[in-house]
Coordinates of C-alpha atoms in Angstrom, one line a residue:
M111 CA -14.4 11.9 1.0
Q112 CA -14.5 13.5 -2.4
Y113 CA -11.7 12.3 -4.6
Y114 CA -12.3 14.6 -7.5
N115 CA -14.2 17.6 -8.7
S116 CA -15.1 19.2 -12.0
N117 CA -11.6 20.5 -12.5
T118 CA -9.7 17.3 -11.6
V119 CA -7.6 15.8 -14.4
L120 CA -6.5 12.2 -14.8
Y121 CA -4.2 10.4 -17.2
L122 CA -5.8 7.8 -19.4
N123 CA -3.9 5.8 -22.2
G124 CA -1.6 8.6 -23.1
Q125 CA -4.0 11.5 -22.7
F126 CA -4.8 13.9 -19.9
Q127 CA -8.6 14.5 -19.5
K128 CA -11.1 15.7 -16.9
A129 CA -12.2 13.0 -14.6
T130 CA -15.8 14.0 -15.1
D131 CA -15.5 13.4 -18.8
T132 CA -14.1 9.9 -18.4
T133 CA -16.2 6.8 -19.1
A134 CA -15.7 3.1 -18.4
D135 CA -17.3 0.2 -20.1
V136 CA -19.7 -1.7 -18.0
Y137 CA -18.9 -4.9 -19.8
G138 CA -15.3 -4.9 -18.7
Q139 CA -13.7 -7.9 -16.9
S140 CA -12.3 -5.5 -14.4
L141 CA -15.7 -4.3 -13.2
H142 CA -17.3 -7.7 -13.3
Y143 CA -14.5 -9.9 -11.9
G144 CA -12.0 -7.5 -10.3
Y145 CA -9.5 -8.4 -13.0
A146 CA -7.2 -5.4 -12.8
V147 CA -4.0 -4.4 -11.0
F148 CA -3.1 -1.2 -9.2
E149 CA -0.6 0.6 -7.1
G150 CA -0.7 3.2 -4.3
I151 CA 2.1 5.8 -4.4
R152 CA 2.7 8.9 -2.3
A153 CA 4.0 12.2 -3.4
Y154 CA 5.5 14.5 -0.7
N155 CA 6.1 18.3 -0.7
T156 CA 9.8 18.1 0.0
H157 CA 12.5 20.7 0.4
N158 CA 13.1 20.4 -3.3
G159 CA 9.4 20.5 -4.4
T160 CA 6.9 17.7 -4.9
R161 CA 8.6 14.3 -5.2
V162 CA 7.1 10.9 -5.6
F163 CA 8.6 8.4 -3.1
K164 CA 10.1 5.2 -4.6
V165 CA 8.1 5.8 -7.8
R166 CA 10.2 3.4 -9.9
E167 CA 9.7 0.6 -7.4
H168 CA 6.0 1.1 -7.4
Y169 CA 5.7 1.0 -11.2
E170 CA 8.0 -2.0 -11.4
R171 CA 5.6 -3.8 -8.9
L172 CA 2.7 -2.7 -11.0
K173 CA 4.3 -4.3 -14.0
R174 CA 5.0 -7.5 -12.0
S175 CA 1.4 -7.6 -10.8
A176 CA 0.2 -7.4 -14.4
E177 CA 2.5 -10.2 -15.5
L178 CA 1.3 -12.4 -12.6
A179 CA -2.3 -11.7 -13.6
H180 CA -1.6 -12.3 -17.3
I181 CA -2.5 -8.8 -18.2
P182 CA -0.2 -7.2 -20.9
F183 CA 1.9 -4.3 -19.8
P184 CA 3.1 -2.4 -22.9
W185 CA 4.1 0.9 -21.2
K186 CA 7.6 2.1 -20.4
I187 CA 8.1 2.8 -16.7
A188 CA 10.2 5.9 -17.4
D189 CA 7.3 7.4 -19.3
L190 CA 4.8 6.6 -16.5
I191 CA 7.0 8.3 -14.0
K192 CA 7.1 11.4 -16.2
Q193 CA 3.4 11.4 -16.7
T194 CA 2.8 11.0 -12.9
Y195 CA 4.8 14.2 -12.2
K196 CA 3.0 16.0 -15.0
L197 CA -0.4 14.9 -13.5
L198 CA 0.5 16.3 -10.1
E199 CA 1.6 19.6 -11.7
I200 CA -1.6 19.9 -13.7
N201 CA -3.7 19.3 -10.6
N202 CA -1.5 21.5 -8.4
L203 CA -1.0 18.7 -6.0
K204 CA 2.0 18.8 -3.7
D205 CA 1.2 16.2 -1.0
A206 CA -0.8 13.5 -2.7
Y207 CA -1.8 9.9 -3.1
V208 CA -1.3 8.5 -6.6
R209 CA -3.4 5.6 -7.9
P210 CA -2.3 3.9 -11.2
L211 CA -4.8 1.2 -12.4
V212 CA -4.4 -1.2 -15.2
Y213 CA -7.7 -2.6 -16.3
C214 CA -9.1 -4.7 -19.2
A215 CA -11.3 -4.2 -22.2
P216 CA -14.9 -5.5 -22.5
N217 CA -14.9 -9.3 -22.3
M218 CA -17.3 -11.4 -20.3
S219 CA -15.2 -14.6 -20.7
L220 CA -12.8 -15.9 -18.0
I221 CA -9.6 -15.7 -20.1
G222 CA -6.7 -13.2 -19.8
G223 CA -7.2 -9.7 -21.1
T224 CA -5.6 -8.6 -24.4
K225 CA -6.3 -4.9 -24.6
P226 CA -5.3 -3.2 -21.3
S227 CA -5.8 0.4 -20.4
I228 CA -3.9 2.4 -17.8
M229 CA -5.3 5.2 -15.7
I230 CA -3.4 7.4 -13.2
C231 CA -5.3 9.6 -10.8
A232 CA -4.2 11.5 -7.7
W233 CA -5.8 13.2 -4.7
E234 CA -4.9 14.7 -1.4
W235 CA -5.1 12.0 1.3
G236 CA -3.9 12.2 4.9
A237 CA -2.6 9.2 6.7
Y238 CA -5.0 6.4 5.9
L239 CA -5.2 5.0 9.4
G240 CA -5.0 8.4 11.1
H241 CA -2.4 9.6 13.6
E242 CA -3.6 8.0 16.8
Q243 CA -2.6 4.6 18.0
L244 CA -5.0 1.9 16.7
K245 CA -7.3 -0.6 18.4
V246 CA -7.0 -3.7 16.3
C247 CA -8.8 -7.0 16.3
I248 CA -7.9 -10.4 14.9
S249 CA -10.2 -10.9 11.9
S250 CA -12.4 -13.9 11.3
Y251 CA -11.3 -13.6 7.6
E252 CA -8.1 -15.1 6.4
R253 CA -5.7 -13.8 3.7
P254 CA -6.2 -15.8 0.5
N255 CA -4.2 -18.9 0.1
P256 CA -1.2 -18.2 -2.2
K257 CA -2.2 -21.2 -4.2
S258 CA -5.5 -19.6 -5.1
T259 CA -4.2 -16.2 -6.3
P260 CA -0.8 -14.6 -6.6
I261 CA -0.5 -12.8 -3.2
E262 CA 2.5 -10.8 -4.2
A263 CA 0.4 -9.0 -6.9
K264 CA -1.9 -6.1 -6.1
I265 CA -4.9 -7.5 -7.9
S266 CA -8.0 -5.5 -7.5
G267 CA -10.2 -8.5 -6.8
N268 CA -8.0 -9.6 -3.9
Y269 CA -9.1 -6.5 -2.0
V270 CA -12.7 -7.7 -1.5
N271 CA -11.0 -9.7 1.3
S272 CA -9.6 -6.4 2.7
I273 CA -13.0 -4.6 2.6
L274 CA -14.7 -7.5 4.4
A275 CA -12.1 -7.6 7.2
T276 CA -12.0 -3.8 7.8
T277 CA -15.8 -3.5 7.7
E278 CA -16.1 -6.3 10.3
A279 CA -13.5 -4.7 12.5
K280 CA -15.2 -1.3 12.4
N281 CA -18.6 -2.8 13.1
K282 CA -17.1 -4.3 16.2
G283 CA -15.7 -1.0 17.4
F284 CA -12.1 -1.4 16.3
D285 CA -10.0 0.8 14.1
E286 CA -8.6 -1.9 11.9
A287 CA -8.3 -5.7 11.4
L288 CA -5.3 -8.0 11.4
L289 CA -5.7 -11.1 9.2
L290 CA -4.1 -14.5 9.7
D291 CA -3.0 -16.9 6.9
M292 CA -4.3 -20.4 6.3
N293 CA -1.9 -21.8 8.8
Q294 CA -3.1 -19.4 11.5
N295 CA 0.1 -17.4 11.5
I296 CA 0.0 -13.6 11.4
A297 CA -0.2 -12.3 7.9
E298 CA -1.0 -8.6 7.5
A299 CA -3.7 -5.9 7.8
P300 CA -6.1 -5.2 5.0
G301 CA -3.8 -2.6 3.5
A302 CA -0.6 -2.7 5.5
N303 CA 2.2 -5.0 6.7
I304 CA 2.9 -5.5 10.4
F305 CA 6.0 -5.4 12.6
I306 CA 6.2 -6.4 16.3
E307 CA 8.8 -5.4 18.8
K308 CA 10.2 -7.8 21.5
N309 CA 13.3 -7.3 23.6
G310 CA 14.7 -4.5 21.4
K311 CA 14.2 -6.5 18.1
L312 CA 11.7 -6.2 15.3
F313 CA 9.9 -9.2 14.0
T314 CA 7.8 -9.4 10.8
P315 CA 6.1 -12.2 8.8
P316 CA 8.2 -13.6 5.9
L317 CA 7.2 -13.3 2.3
G318 CA 5.0 -16.0 0.8
N319 CA 1.6 -15.2 2.4
I320 CA 1.8 -11.4 2.4
L321 CA 2.2 -8.5 0.0
P322 CA 5.9 -7.6 -0.4
G323 CA 5.3 -4.0 0.8
I324 CA 7.5 -1.3 -0.5
T325 CA 7.1 0.5 2.8
R326 CA 7.9 -2.8 4.6
A327 CA 11.2 -2.9 2.7
T328 CA 11.9 0.7 3.6
V329 CA 11.3 0.0 7.3
M330 CA 13.8 -2.9 7.1
E331 CA 16.4 -0.5 5.3
L332 CA 15.9 2.1 8.1
A333 CA 16.3 -0.6 10.8
R334 CA 19.6 -1.7 9.3
I335 CA 20.8 1.9 9.3
L336 CA 19.7 2.3 12.9
E337 CA 21.3 -1.0 13.8
I338 CA 18.0 -2.5 14.9
E339 CA 17.8 -6.3 14.3
V340 CA 14.9 -7.4 12.1
I341 CA 13.9 -11.0 12.1
E342 CA 11.5 -12.5 9.4
K343 CA 9.7 -15.4 10.8
H344 CA 6.3 -16.9 11.2
L345 CA 4.5 -15.3 14.1
T346 CA 1.5 -16.5 16.0
V347 CA -1.2 -14.6 17.8
T348 CA 0.5 -15.7 21.0
D349 CA 3.7 -14.1 19.9
L350 CA 1.8 -10.9 19.1
K351 CA 0.1 -10.8 22.5
H352 CA 3.4 -11.2 24.3
A353 CA 5.1 -8.4 22.3
D354 CA 6.2 -5.1 23.7
S355 CA 4.7 -3.0 20.8
A356 CA 3.6 -3.3 17.2
F357 CA 3.0 -1.1 14.2
F358 CA 1.5 -1.2 10.7
C359 CA 3.3 0.2 7.7
G360 CA 2.2 0.9 4.1
T361 CA 2.2 3.6 1.5
A362 CA -1.3 4.9 2.5
S363 CA -0.9 4.4 6.3
E364 CA 2.8 5.2 6.4
I365 CA 3.9 4.1 10.0
A366 CA 0.9 3.6 12.3
G367 CA 1.3 2.6 15.9
I368 CA -0.9 -0.1 17.4
A369 CA -2.3 0.4 20.9
S370 CA -3.9 -3.0 21.4
I371 CA -4.8 -6.3 19.8
D372 CA -8.2 -7.5 20.9
E373 CA -8.0 -7.3 24.7
Y374 CA -4.2 -7.1 24.9
K375 CA -2.7 -3.6 25.4
F376 CA 1.0 -3.2 24.5
P377 CA 3.0 -2.4 27.6
I378 CA 5.5 0.2 26.2
R379 CA 4.5 3.8 25.6
W380 CA 4.4 4.4 21.9
I381 CA 6.9 7.3 22.2
D382 CA 9.4 4.9 23.7
T383 CA 9.0 2.2 21.1
I384 CA 11.2 1.2 18.1
G385 CA 8.1 1.9 16.0
A386 CA 8.0 5.5 17.0
T387 CA 11.7 5.9 16.1
I388 CA 11.0 4.3 12.7
Q389 CA 8.1 6.6 12.3
R390 CA 10.2 9.7 12.9
T391 CA 13.0 8.4 10.7
Y392 CA 10.6 7.5 7.9
K393 CA 9.1 11.0 7.9
S394 CA 12.5 12.5 7.6
L395 CA 13.4 10.1 4.8
V396 CA 10.4 10.9 2.6
L397 CA 11.2 14.7 2.8
E398 CA 14.8 14.4 1.7
K399 CA 15.3 15.4 -1.9
Q400 CA 18.1 13.0 -2.6
N401 CA 15.8 10.0 -2.2
Y402 CA 13.8 10.7 -5.4
E403 CA 14.0 9.9 -9.0
V404 CA 12.6 12.5 -11.3
I405 CA 12.3 11.9 -15.1
I406 CA 11.6 15.0 -17.2

């Protein structure tokens, strides 16, 4: 997929410039060590124009990730929101995926960065995991131990783990992987959280060994509105393989139904599942104009 062309503009340290004119220093800690933090945000073409869903929550999490990684974050969130909308307007993007990245200056030592940069780019991107139900396998890779790296931060280097897991899954003929934590409990997919359905209730792993997904929190909000009970608890592979259905959720993937885990096929038709109801409700939510913050 081509993410930019000769006309694409990005935002870099207070300036808008063509992506093809942008350079990065090859001696940066971010390139060598993955020492950077990022966000994934979606903009939707709503009934009231292009709106960025839960944009403040995403930039607040970006700031929190930087703090956890000891990267300075001198920018005002309100200004970043404003520049994000301007970036979409300049590139004439209505439905888009927005990627802010905070990276560090040239430094080959293993100490925290002192001169951060922020880049924001955007491109058209459909549902990351597609629109069909997914064949998923349990990965041989585990999520990083939360004592080794702050799991709640979207640190670039952590996503090497995700690349390895997804690549392994696809090489085996699956669509995506599901990773366990160091205690062999279900954690999450390489880029999404997971919910399972059993007896009319939703279950999802608790925080601690997973990314606190903004879409995950939205699913839980929707479930409360729909009077669907959600239980946060540690889940085993056995729990998963006795479930009625399951789905992934994330900004890039939105709500993605799972057809099977390894050899186990979920018994309920997707159209009849709680996940399908959440999927329809989520799509309506992101297209409603009152759910957005716009700073001009």
